[in-house]
Coordinates of C-alpha atoms in Angstrom, one line a residue:
M1 CA 94.8 139.8 291.0
S2 CA 98.7 139.8 290.6
R3 CA 100.0 143.4 291.3
I4 CA 102.6 142.9 288.5
A5 CA 101.1 142.5 285.2
M6 CA 102.5 139.2 283.9
P7 CA 102.4 138.5 279.9
A8 CA 100.7 136.1 278.3
R9 CA 102.5 133.8 277.2
A10 CA 103.0 135.0 273.5
E11 CA 104.0 137.8 274.5
A12 CA 106.6 136.9 277.2
P13 CA 109.9 139.2 275.4
E14 CA 112.0 136.9 272.9
A15 CA 114.7 136.5 275.1
A16 CA 112.2 134.4 277.3
Q17 CA 110.3 132.2 274.6
P18 CA 112.9 129.4 274.3
L19 CA 113.0 128.6 278.0
L20 CA 109.1 129.0 278.4
D21 CA 109.1 126.4 275.6
A22 CA 110.8 124.3 277.6
V23 CA 109.3 124.7 280.9
E24 CA 105.7 123.8 278.8
K25 CA 107.9 121.1 277.7
Q26 CA 108.6 119.6 280.7
L27 CA 105.4 120.6 282.8
G28 CA 102.9 120.5 279.6
S29 CA 101.8 124.1 280.6
V30 CA 103.6 127.3 281.9
P31 CA 102.2 128.3 285.5
N32 CA 101.9 131.7 286.4
L33 CA 105.5 132.1 288.4
F34 CA 107.2 131.4 284.9
R35 CA 105.1 133.7 283.3
L36 CA 105.9 136.3 285.9
L37 CA 109.8 135.3 285.9
A38 CA 109.3 135.9 282.1
L39 CA 109.4 139.7 282.9
S40 CA 113.5 139.4 283.1
P41 CA 114.5 136.4 280.6
A42 CA 117.9 136.8 283.2
A43 CA 115.6 136.0 286.3
L44 CA 114.1 133.2 284.3
E45 CA 117.2 131.7 283.1
G46 CA 119.0 132.2 286.5
F47 CA 116.0 130.5 288.2
L48 CA 115.9 127.6 285.9
G49 CA 119.4 127.0 285.9
L50 CA 119.6 126.9 289.6
N51 CA 116.4 124.7 290.2
G52 CA 117.3 122.2 287.6
A53 CA 120.9 121.6 289.4
L54 CA 118.7 121.4 292.8
G55 CA 116.7 119.0 290.9
R56 CA 119.1 116.8 290.9
A57 CA 120.5 117.4 294.3
L58 CA 119.0 114.7 297.2
D59 CA 115.3 113.2 296.7
G60 CA 112.1 114.5 295.2
R61 CA 110.1 113.8 298.5
T62 CA 112.6 115.6 300.6
R63 CA 113.1 118.4 297.9
E64 CA 109.2 118.9 298.1
R65 CA 109.2 118.8 302.0
I66 CA 111.8 121.4 302.3
A67 CA 109.7 123.5 299.3
L68 CA 106.6 123.2 301.9
A69 CA 108.4 124.2 304.8
V70 CA 110.0 127.2 303.3
A71 CA 106.7 128.4 301.6
Q72 CA 104.6 128.1 305.4
S73 CA 107.6 130.0 306.7
N74 CA 107.4 132.9 304.3
G75 CA 103.9 132.8 304.2
C76 CA 103.7 132.1 300.4
D77 CA 100.1 130.8 299.4
Y78 CA 101.2 130.4 295.4
C79 CA 104.4 128.3 296.3
L80 CA 102.3 126.4 299.0
S81 CA 99.8 125.5 296.4
A82 CA 101.9 124.6 294.0
H83 CA 104.7 122.2 296.3
S84 CA 101.0 120.7 297.7
Y85 CA 100.2 119.8 294.4
L86 CA 103.8 118.5 293.4
G87 CA 104.0 116.8 296.8
T88 CA 100.9 115.0 296.1
N89 CA 101.1 114.0 292.6
L90 CA 104.6 113.4 291.9
A91 CA 106.4 113.0 295.4
K92 CA 103.8 111.0 296.4
L93 CA 103.2 112.7 299.8
D94 CA 100.2 112.0 301.5
A95 CA 98.0 114.8 303.1
A96 CA 99.4 113.8 306.7
E97 CA 102.8 114.3 306.1
I98 CA 101.9 117.4 303.8
A99 CA 100.8 119.3 306.9
R100 CA 103.7 117.9 308.9
N101 CA 105.8 119.4 306.3
R102 CA 104.3 122.9 306.5
A103 CA 104.9 122.3 310.5
G104 CA 109.1 121.7 309.9
A105 CA 108.2 118.3 310.7
S106 CA 108.1 114.2 309.0
S107 CA 107.2 110.6 309.4
D108 CA 111.0 110.2 308.3
P109 CA 113.1 111.0 310.9
K110 CA 116.0 112.0 308.2
A111 CA 113.7 114.3 306.4
E112 CA 112.6 115.8 309.6
A113 CA 116.5 116.7 310.4
A114 CA 116.5 118.4 306.8
L115 CA 113.5 120.2 307.6
R116 CA 114.5 121.5 311.2
F117 CA 117.8 122.7 309.8
A118 CA 116.2 124.2 306.5
L119 CA 113.9 126.3 308.7
R120 CA 117.0 127.4 311.0
V121 CA 118.4 128.3 307.8
V122 CA 115.3 130.7 306.7
E123 CA 115.0 131.6 310.4
T124 CA 118.3 132.8 311.8
R125 CA 119.4 134.2 308.0
G126 CA 122.0 131.2 307.4
R127 CA 123.8 132.3 310.8
V128 CA 122.6 129.2 312.1
S129 CA 124.6 126.9 315.5
N130 CA 127.0 124.7 315.5
D131 CA 124.3 122.5 317.2
D132 CA 122.4 122.8 314.0
L133 CA 125.0 122.1 312.0
A134 CA 125.8 118.7 313.7
E135 CA 122.0 117.3 314.1
L136 CA 122.1 117.6 310.3
R137 CA 125.6 115.7 310.1
R138 CA 124.2 113.0 313.0
A139 CA 121.2 112.2 310.6
G140 CA 123.8 111.5 308.4
F141 CA 123.5 114.2 305.6
S142 CA 126.8 114.9 303.9
E143 CA 128.7 118.6 303.7
A144 CA 127.2 118.3 300.0
Q145 CA 123.9 117.8 301.1
L146 CA 124.6 120.5 303.7
V147 CA 125.1 123.0 300.7
E148 CA 122.2 121.3 298.7
I149 CA 119.7 122.5 301.5
I150 CA 121.1 125.8 301.6
G151 CA 120.2 125.9 297.7
L152 CA 116.8 124.7 298.0
V153 CA 116.2 127.4 300.9
A154 CA 117.8 130.0 298.7
V155 CA 115.8 129.3 295.2
N156 CA 112.5 128.6 297.2
V157 CA 112.9 131.9 299.2
F158 CA 113.4 133.6 295.9
T159 CA 110.2 132.3 295.0
N160 CA 108.4 133.0 297.9
Y161 CA 109.1 136.3 298.2
L162 CA 108.5 136.7 294.3
N163 CA 105.1 135.6 294.9
N164 CA 104.5 137.4 297.9
V165 CA 105.4 141.0 296.0
A166 CA 103.4 139.9 292.9
E167 CA 100.6 138.4 295.1
T168 CA 100.9 136.4 291.9
D169 CA 97.5 134.4 290.5
I170 CA 97.4 130.9 292.0
D171 CA 97.1 128.2 289.0
F172 CA 97.2 125.4 291.4
P173 CA 94.7 124.0 293.9
V174 CA 94.7 126.9 296.4
V175 CA 96.3 126.0 299.7
L176 CA 96.9 129.2 302.4
A177 CA 99.3 129.5 304.9
A178 CA 96.7 131.4 307.3
E179 CA 95.3 127.8 307.4
A180 CA 97.8 125.8 308.6
A181 CA 96.6 122.2 309.4

């Protein structure tokens, strides 16, 4: 059971209602993460804005791969469950690729470079080496894409930490960090 009481959809703060309406329109439902964020309309608006903008960064498969690697690194079962579902159903990643992504690897060499860099950002709290940057550039990533990868790490760390603190009830098929493939 979640350690932070989430409002029912209709009981969310008034300022959060139009934002939750947009989430429901886009996803067909309001997952628990968004109900939790709705406790602070400012946090919900900020998350939706950054997440929406970064949704135009890189490609969907790479975004999901980064989300999986970061969630595994942070031990966030909620985000692993959500992104395993999204990775399978939207990004069309197979189970073997999802397992590799959780471990910071990929069958796609360019995607693997992005994952290695994303995990270095997490592990070093952004204090990556010149070699880390050079490896990402050698893989063909532009300076803008480098910034976008860091943004994706940041937005995923936010939701990982929020869900880890709250112990948010998982409303996706459950995937546990402790059961890494």
